[in-house]
Coordinates of C-alpha atoms in Angstrom, one line a residue:
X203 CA 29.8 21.7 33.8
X204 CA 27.2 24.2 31.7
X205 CA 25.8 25.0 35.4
X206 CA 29.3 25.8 36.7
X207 CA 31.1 27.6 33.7
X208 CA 28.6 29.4 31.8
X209 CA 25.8 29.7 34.4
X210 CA 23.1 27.5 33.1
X211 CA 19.6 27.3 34.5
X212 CA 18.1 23.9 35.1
X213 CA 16.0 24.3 31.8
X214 CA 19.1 24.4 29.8
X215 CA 20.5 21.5 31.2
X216 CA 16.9 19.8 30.8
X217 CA 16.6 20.9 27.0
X218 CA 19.5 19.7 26.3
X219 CA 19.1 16.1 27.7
X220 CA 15.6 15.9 26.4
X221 CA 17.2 16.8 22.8
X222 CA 19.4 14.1 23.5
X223 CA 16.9 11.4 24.5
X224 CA 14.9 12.5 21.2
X225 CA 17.8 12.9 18.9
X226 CA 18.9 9.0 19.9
X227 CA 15.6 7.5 18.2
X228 CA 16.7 8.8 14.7
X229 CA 20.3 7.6 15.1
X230 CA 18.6 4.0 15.9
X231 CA 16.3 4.3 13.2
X232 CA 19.7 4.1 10.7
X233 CA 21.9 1.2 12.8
X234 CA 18.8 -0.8 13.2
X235 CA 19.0 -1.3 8.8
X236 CA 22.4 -2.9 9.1
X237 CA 21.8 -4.9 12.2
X238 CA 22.5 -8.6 10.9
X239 CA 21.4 -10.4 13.4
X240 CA 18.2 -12.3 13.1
X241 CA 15.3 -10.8 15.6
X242 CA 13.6 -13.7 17.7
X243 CA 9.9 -12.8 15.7
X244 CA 8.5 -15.2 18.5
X245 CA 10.0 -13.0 21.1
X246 CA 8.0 -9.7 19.2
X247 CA 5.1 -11.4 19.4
X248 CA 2.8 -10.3 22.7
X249 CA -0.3 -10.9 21.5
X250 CA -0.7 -15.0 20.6
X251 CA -3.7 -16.4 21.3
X252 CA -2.5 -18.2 23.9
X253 CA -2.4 -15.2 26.0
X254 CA 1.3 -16.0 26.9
X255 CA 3.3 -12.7 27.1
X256 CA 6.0 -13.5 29.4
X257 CA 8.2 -13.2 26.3
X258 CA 7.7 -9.5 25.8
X259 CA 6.7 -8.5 29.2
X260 CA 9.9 -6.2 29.5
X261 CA 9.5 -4.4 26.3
X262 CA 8.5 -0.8 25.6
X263 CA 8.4 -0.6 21.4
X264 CA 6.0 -3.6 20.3
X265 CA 6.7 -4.5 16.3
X266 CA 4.3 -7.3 16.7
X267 CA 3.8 -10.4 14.0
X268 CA 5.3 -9.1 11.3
X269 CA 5.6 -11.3 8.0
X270 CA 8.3 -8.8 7.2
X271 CA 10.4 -9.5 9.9
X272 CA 10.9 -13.0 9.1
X273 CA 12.3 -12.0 5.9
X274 CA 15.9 -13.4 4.5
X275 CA 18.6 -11.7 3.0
X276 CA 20.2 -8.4 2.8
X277 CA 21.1 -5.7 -0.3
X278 CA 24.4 -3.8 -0.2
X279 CA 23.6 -0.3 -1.1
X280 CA 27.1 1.1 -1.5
X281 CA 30.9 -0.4 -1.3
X282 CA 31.3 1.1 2.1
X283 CA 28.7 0.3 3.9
X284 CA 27.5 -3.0 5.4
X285 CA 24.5 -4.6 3.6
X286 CA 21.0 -3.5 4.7
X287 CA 18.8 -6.0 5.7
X288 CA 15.1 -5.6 4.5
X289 CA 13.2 -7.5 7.1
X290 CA 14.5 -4.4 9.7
X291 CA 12.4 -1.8 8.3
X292 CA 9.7 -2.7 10.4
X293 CA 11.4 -1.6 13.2
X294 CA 11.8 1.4 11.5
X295 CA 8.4 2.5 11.4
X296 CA 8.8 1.2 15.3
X297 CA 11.0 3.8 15.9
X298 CA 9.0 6.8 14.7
X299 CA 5.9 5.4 16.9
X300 CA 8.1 5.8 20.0
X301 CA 9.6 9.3 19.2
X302 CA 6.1 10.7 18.3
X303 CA 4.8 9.2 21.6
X304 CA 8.1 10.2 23.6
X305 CA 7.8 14.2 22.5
X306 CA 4.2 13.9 23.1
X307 CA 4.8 13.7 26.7
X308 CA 8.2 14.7 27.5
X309 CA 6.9 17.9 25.9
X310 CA 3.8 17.9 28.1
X311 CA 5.7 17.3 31.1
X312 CA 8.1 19.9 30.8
X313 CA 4.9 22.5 30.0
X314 CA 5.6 24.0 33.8
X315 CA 9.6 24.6 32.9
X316 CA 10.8 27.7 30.7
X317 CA 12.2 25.9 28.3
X318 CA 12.0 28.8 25.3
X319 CA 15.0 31.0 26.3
X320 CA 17.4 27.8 26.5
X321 CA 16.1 27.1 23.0
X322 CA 17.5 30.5 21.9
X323 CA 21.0 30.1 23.4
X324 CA 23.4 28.9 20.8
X325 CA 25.9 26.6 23.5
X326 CA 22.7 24.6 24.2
X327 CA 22.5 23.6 20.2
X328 CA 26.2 23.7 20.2
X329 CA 26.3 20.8 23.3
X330 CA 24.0 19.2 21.4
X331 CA 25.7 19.1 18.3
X332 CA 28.8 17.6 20.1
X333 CA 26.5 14.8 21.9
X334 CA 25.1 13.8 18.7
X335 CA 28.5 14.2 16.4
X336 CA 29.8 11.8 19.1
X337 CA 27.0 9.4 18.8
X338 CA 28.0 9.2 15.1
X339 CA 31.4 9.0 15.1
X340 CA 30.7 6.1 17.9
X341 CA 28.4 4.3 15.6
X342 CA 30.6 4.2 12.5
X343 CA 33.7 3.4 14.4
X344 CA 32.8 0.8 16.9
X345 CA 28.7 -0.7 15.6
X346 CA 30.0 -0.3 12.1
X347 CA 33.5 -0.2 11.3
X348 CA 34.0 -2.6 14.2
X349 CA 31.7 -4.9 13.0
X350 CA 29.2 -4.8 15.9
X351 CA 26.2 -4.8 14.0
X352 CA 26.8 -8.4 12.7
X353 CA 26.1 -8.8 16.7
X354 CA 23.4 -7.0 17.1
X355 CA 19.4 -7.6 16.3
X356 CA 17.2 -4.6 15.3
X357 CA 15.0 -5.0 18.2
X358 CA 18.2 -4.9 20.6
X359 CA 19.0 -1.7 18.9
X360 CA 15.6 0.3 18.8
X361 CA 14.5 -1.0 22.2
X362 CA 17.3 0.6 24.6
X363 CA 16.3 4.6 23.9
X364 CA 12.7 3.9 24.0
X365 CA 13.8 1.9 27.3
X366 CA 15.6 5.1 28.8
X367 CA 12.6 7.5 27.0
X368 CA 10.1 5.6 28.8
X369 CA 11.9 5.9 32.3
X370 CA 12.6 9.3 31.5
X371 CA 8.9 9.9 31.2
X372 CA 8.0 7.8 34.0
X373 CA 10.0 10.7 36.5
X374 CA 9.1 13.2 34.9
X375 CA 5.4 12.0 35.5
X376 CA 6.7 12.0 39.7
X377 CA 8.3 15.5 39.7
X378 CA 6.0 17.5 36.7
X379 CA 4.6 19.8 39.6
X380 CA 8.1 20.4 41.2
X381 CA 10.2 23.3 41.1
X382 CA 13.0 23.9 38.6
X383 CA 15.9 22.3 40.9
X384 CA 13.6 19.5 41.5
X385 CA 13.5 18.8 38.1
X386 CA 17.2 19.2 37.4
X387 CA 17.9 16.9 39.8
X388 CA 15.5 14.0 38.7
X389 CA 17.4 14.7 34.8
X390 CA 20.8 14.4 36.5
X391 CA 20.1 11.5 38.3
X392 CA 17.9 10.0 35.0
X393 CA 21.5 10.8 33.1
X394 CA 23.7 9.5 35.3
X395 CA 21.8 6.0 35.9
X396 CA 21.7 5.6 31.7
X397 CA 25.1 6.3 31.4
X398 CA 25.7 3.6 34.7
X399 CA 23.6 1.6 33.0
X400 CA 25.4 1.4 29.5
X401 CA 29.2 1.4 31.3
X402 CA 28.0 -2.1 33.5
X403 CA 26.4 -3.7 30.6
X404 CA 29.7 -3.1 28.7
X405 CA 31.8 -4.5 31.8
X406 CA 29.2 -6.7 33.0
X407 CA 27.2 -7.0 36.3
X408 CA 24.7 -4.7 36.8
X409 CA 20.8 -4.5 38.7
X410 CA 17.8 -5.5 37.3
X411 CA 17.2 -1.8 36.5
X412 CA 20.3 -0.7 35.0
X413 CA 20.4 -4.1 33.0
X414 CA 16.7 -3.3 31.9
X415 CA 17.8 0.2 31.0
X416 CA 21.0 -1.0 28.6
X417 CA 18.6 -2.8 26.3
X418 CA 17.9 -6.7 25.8
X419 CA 21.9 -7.3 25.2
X420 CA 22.4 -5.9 28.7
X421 CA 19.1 -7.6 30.0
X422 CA 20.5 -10.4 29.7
X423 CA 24.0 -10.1 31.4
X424 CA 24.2 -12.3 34.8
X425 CA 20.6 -14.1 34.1
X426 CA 20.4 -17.6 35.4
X427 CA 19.1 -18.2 31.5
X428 CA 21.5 -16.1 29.7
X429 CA 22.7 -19.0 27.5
X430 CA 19.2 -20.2 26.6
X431 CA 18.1 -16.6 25.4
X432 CA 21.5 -16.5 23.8
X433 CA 21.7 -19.2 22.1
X434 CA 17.7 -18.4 20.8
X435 CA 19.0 -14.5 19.6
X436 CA 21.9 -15.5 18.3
X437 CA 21.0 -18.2 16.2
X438 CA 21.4 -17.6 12.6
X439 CA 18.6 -18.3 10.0
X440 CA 18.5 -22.0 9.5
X441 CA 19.3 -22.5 5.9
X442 CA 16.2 -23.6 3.4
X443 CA 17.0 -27.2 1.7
X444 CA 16.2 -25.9 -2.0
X445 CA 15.9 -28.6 -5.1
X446 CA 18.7 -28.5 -7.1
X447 CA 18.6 -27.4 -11.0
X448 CA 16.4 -25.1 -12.6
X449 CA 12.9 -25.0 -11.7
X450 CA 10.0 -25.9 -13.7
X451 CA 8.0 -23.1 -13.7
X452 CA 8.2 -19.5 -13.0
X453 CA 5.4 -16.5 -11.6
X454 CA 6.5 -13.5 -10.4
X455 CA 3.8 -11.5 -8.4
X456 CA 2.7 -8.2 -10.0
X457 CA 4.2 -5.3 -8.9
X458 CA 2.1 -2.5 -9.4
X459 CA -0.8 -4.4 -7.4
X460 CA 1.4 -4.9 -4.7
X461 CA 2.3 -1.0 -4.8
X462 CA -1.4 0.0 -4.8
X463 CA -2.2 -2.8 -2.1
X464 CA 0.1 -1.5 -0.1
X465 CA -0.7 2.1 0.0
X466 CA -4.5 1.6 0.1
X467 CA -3.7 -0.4 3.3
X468 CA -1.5 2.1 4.7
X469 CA -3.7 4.6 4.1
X470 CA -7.2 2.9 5.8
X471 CA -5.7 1.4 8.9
X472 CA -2.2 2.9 10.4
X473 CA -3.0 6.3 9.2
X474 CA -5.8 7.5 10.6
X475 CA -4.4 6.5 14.1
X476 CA -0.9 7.8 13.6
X477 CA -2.1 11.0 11.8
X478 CA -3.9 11.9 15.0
X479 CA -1.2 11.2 17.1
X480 CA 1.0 13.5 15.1
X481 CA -1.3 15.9 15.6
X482 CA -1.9 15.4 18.9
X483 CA 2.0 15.9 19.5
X484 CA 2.4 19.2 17.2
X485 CA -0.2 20.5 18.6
X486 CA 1.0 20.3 22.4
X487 CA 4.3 21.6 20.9
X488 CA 3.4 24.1 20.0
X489 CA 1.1 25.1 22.6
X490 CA 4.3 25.0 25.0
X491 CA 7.0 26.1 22.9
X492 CA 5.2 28.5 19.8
X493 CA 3.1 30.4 22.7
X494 CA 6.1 31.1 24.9
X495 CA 8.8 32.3 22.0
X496 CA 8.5 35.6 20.0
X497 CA 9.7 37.4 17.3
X498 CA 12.4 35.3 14.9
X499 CA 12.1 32.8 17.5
X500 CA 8.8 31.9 17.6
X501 CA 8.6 31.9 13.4
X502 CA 11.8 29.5 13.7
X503 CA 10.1 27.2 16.2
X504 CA 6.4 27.1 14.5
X505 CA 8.1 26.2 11.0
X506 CA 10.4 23.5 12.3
X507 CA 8.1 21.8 14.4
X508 CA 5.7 21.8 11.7
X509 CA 8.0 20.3 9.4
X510 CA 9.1 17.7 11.9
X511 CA 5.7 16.8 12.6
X512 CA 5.0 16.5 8.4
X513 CA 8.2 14.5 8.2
X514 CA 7.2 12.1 10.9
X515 CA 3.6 11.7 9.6
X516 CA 5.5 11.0 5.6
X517 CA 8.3 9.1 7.1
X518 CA 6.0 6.7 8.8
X519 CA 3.1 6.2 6.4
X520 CA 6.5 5.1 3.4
X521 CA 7.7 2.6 6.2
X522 CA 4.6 1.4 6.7
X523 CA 3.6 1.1 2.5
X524 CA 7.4 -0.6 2.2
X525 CA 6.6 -3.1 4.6
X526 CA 4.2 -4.7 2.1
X527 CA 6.1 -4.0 -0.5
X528 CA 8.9 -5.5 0.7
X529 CA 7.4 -8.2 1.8
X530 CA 5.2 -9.3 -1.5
X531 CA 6.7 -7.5 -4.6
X532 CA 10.0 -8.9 -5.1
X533 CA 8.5 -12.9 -4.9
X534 CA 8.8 -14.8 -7.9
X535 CA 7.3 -18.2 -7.1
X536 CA 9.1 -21.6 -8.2
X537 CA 8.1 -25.1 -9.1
X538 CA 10.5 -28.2 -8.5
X539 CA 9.0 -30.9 -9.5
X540 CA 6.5 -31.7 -6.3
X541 CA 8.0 -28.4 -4.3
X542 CA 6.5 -24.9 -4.4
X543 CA 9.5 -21.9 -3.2
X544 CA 9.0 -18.5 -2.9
X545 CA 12.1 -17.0 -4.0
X546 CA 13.2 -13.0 -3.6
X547 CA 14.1 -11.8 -7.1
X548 CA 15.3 -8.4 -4.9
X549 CA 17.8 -9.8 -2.4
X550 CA 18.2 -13.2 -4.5
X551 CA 17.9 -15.8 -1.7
X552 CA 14.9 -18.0 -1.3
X553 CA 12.2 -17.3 1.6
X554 CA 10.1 -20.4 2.1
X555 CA 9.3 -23.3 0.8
X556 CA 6.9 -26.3 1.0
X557 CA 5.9 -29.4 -1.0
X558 CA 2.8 -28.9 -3.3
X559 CA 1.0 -32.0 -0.8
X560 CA 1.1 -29.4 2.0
X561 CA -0.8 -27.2 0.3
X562 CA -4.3 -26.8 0.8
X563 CA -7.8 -25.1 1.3
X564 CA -6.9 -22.8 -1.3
X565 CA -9.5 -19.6 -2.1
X566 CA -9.6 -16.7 -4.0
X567 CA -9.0 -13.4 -2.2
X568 CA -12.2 -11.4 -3.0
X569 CA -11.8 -8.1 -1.8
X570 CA -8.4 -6.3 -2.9
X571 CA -9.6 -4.0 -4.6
X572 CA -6.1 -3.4 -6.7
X573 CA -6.8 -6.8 -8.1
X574 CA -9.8 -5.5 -9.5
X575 CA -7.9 -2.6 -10.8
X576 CA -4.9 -4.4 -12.9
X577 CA -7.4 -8.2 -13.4
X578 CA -5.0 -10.0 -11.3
X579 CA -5.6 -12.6 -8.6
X580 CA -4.4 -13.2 -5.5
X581 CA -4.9 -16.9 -3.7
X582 CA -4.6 -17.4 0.2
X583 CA -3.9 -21.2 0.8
X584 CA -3.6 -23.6 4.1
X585 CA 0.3 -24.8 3.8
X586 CA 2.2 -26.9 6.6
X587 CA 0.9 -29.4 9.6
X588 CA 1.4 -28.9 13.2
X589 CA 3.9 -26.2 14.6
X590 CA 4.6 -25.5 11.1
X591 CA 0.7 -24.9 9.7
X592 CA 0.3 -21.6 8.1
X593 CA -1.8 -19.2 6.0
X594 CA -0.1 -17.6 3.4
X595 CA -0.9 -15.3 0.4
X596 CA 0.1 -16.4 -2.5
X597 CA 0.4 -13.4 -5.6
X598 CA -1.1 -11.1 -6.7
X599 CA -0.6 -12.5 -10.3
X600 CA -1.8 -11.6 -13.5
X601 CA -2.5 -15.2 -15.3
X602 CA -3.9 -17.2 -12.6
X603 CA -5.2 -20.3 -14.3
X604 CA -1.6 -20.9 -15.7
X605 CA -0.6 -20.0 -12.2
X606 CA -2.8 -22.7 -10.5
X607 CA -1.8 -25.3 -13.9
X608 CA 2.2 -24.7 -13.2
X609 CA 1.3 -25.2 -9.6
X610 CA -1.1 -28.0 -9.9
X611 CA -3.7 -26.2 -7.6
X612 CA -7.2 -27.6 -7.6
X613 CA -8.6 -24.7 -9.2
X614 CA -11.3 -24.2 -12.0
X615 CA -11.4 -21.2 -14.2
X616 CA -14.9 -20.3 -12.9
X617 CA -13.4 -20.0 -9.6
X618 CA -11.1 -17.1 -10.5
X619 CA -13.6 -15.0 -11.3
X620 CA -14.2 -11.6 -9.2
X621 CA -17.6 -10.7 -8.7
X622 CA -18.6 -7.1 -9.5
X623 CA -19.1 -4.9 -6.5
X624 CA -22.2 -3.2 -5.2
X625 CA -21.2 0.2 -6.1
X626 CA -24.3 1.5 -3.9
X627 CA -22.0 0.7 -0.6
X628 CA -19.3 1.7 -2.2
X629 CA -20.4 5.1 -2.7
X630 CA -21.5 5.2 0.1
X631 CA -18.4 4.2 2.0
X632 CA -16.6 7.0 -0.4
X633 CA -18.7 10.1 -0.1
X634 CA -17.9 10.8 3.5
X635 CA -14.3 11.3 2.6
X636 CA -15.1 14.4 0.3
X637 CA -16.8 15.7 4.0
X638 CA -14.0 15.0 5.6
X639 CA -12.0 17.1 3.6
X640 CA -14.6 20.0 3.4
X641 CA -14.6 20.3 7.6
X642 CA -10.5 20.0 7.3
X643 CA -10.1 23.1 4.7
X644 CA -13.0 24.9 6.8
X645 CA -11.2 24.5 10.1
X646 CA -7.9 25.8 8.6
X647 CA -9.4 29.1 7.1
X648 CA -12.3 29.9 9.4
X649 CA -12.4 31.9 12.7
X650 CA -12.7 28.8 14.8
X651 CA -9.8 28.1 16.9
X652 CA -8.1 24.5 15.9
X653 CA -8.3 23.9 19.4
X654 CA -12.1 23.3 19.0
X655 CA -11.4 21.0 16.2
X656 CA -8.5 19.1 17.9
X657 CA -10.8 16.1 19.6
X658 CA -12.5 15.7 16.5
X659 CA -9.5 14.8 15.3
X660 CA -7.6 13.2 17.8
X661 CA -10.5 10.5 18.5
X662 CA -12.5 10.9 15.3
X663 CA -10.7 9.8 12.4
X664 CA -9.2 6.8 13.6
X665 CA -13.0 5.8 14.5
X666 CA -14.5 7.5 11.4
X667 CA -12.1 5.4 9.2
X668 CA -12.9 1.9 10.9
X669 CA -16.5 3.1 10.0
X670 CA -16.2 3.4 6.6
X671 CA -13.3 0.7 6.2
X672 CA -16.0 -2.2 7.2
X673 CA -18.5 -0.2 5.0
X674 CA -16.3 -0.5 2.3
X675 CA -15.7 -4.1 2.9
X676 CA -19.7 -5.1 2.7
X677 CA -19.8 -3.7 -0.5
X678 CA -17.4 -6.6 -1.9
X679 CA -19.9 -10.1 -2.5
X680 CA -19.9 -13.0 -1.0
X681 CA -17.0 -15.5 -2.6
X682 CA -17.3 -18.3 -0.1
X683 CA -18.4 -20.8 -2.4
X684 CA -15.0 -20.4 -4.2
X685 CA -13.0 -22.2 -1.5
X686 CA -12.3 -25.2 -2.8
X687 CA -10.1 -28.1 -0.7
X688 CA -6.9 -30.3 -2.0

């Protein structure tokens, strides 16, 4: 219709579907909180060890073994609004993976297509002002209003637009090289297959393709095992059988540990990787949009994609920090008589539990640093047999020897002592940091183009960070002989 009435070029029509493919990430990012149904964390998981992936051989956004994700209970924010459900912010962070990754390359791929002049046409922000305001008023009429998210599993929701990104990508990938009307053509027939897609998995039937494009719900349509992989997503949490009465003793972990853990975690291991991503992306974004605009334009562009590109980095580093703290702050840990039970002081609703026999091969964690920071403790123990065996954390807490007493852990007071560490490799694990930092501020304010510095990044500082991260780690001492067994 743009082409016909007011005399689009194919880059308008192309910027404004791309917007649209990009624009549906963030809308995900806010239905996947309320989604209420349970994800299948076996189903997320592609990496066992026993090397069996047929699970999650059809999915494009990987959350991966999540402790989080297994997480009960939900918090109602305000009156109007359903109740969020904590153990979905994973998928959060999920979500701004895939969007940094999908305008990485949709904007590489559209580098050959003049794409600066549709950005300066006000209709082509107005259309996509009306695709998104319809998204929205879809999503509070029909997922929330309408109850569908009580239906619907975070990974359902976050999977179908990296689904429809992805195959978006992969044609652009075919027709990069081509002409303009080449290009036009592969978006319209990209657009019209999605749309396809979502209408047959709403009336049923469908291909394998469109069915894989509509997400897992519409995967699953017309499969010869549709009512075993129902009955496995739909499933409801199977209640926990708790003691009844009050318990007998009470530890709640320590929160400010947990806060500190959590950012010093998030700050050694996802960040360095996703920081160069970002980068990576604002960078070719503004190769192929900054260089291209002028004037008001240009300005405009350079500061929002900057921004974006900050709010992406920030927006992922706090999911990724909440995760832990989501997952260890709000546990306040329970005795009943011969039963240990983790129970969430934040959502109120108990998260595991296991009798104190089951427990076992308990040991000190030695090298959390934030321990060392507030004298707290934090135990890792053996619990379960068979399908049910598992390692869990238990803590941090601040009084451990009434910790292990209330608990009637095997533990001597000797044991829960932290050995100082060698502040030789600990200096020297720090010291590069302060170089790091040097290089960064010379790069910004000296003559050398950030081009030059851009593969130092890029493939550097995730590297430089494992580096100094198991550096780090040899400077803690040697604990083993603090494992004790039950």
């Amino acid at each position: 219709m743009g082409v016909l009435e007011f005399g689009w070029d194919p880059a308008t029509l192309v910027v404004i579907y791309a917007l649209e493919v990009l624009l549906a990430f963030p809308l995900a990012a806010g239905k996947a909180l309320f989604a209420g149904r349970p994800p299948n964390v076996e189903e997320l998981e592609t990496d066992d060890e026993d090397g069996d992936e047929s699970s999650g051989d059809s999915s494009v956004v990987n959350i991966g073994n999540t402790e989080l994700a297994r997480k009960r209970g939900s918090v109602r924010l305000v009156s109007w609004l359903p109740p969020v459900y904590p153990r979905n912010v994973s998928f959060i962070g999920a979500v701004l993976f895939a969007t940094v990754w999908s305008t990485l390359f949709i904007v590489a791929l559209l580098s050959e297509v003049a794409i600066d002049e549709a950005l300066a046409r006000p209709e082509v922000w107005f259309s996509v002002g009306a695709l998104v305001s319809g998204q929205l008023i879809e999503t509070w009429r029909d997922y929330l209003r309408g109850g569908r998210y009580e239906e619907t599993s975070p990974y359902a929701v976050i999977e179908t637009p990296a689904r429809q990104a992805f195959f978006l990508i992969f044609v652009l990938f075919i027709v990069a090289e081509a002409s303009g009307a080449i290009v036009l053509a592969a978006f319209v027939a990209v657009k019209l297959l999605v749309d396809w897609s979502a209408f047959r998995a709403t009336n049923g039937g469908g291909g394998r393709l469109t069915g894989w494009l509509s997400g897992p719900d519409g995967e699953d349509e017309g499969e010869d095992q549709n009512e075993k992989e129902s009955d496995e997503t739909t499933a409801t949490l199977e209640p926990l059988s708790i003691p009844e009465g009050k318990p007998n003793a009470r530890v709640p972990t320590h929160t400010p540990t947990v806060v500190l853990t959590g950012i010093l975690h998030t700050l050694v291991k996802p960040a360095p990787f996703y920081t160069s991503i970002v980068i990576l992306a604002w960078f070719i974004t503004l190769s192929v949009l900054g260089d291209t605009a002028s004037g008001g334009l240009g300005v405009a562009l350079t500061v929002g994609i900057s921004f974006l590109a900050l709010a992406a980095l920030a927006g992922y580093l706090t999911v990724k920090t909440l995760e832990h703290i989501l997952s260890h702050a709000p546990l306040e840990y329970h005795r009943y008589d011969d039963h240990l039970v983790a129970y969430d002081t934040w959502v109120e609703e108990p998260q595991w539990q296991i009798p104190l026999h089951e427990i076992r091969d308990v040991s000190l964690v030695a090298d959390r640093y934030p321990d060392r920071v507030y004298d707290t403790r934090t135990l890792e123990a053996q619990m379960g047999w068979g399908d049910d065996e598992a390692t869990r954390e238990i803590g941090p807490v601040v009084d451990a020897d009434a910790f292990a007493e209330a608990l009637d852990l095997p533990i001597r007071g000797t044991v829960l002592e932290l050995q100082p560490i060698d502040r030789r490799i600990a200096a020297v694990a720090v010291a590069p940091i302060g170089g790091l930092l040097v290089c960064a501020v010379v790069f910004v304010v000296g003559p050398w183009p950030l081009l030059a510095a851009l593969p130092y990044v890029v493939f550097g500082l995730p590297f430089i960070a494992l580096v100094l991260h198991g550096l780090w780690g040899q400077a803690y001492p040697d604990q083993s002989s603090t494992r004790v067994d039950r």
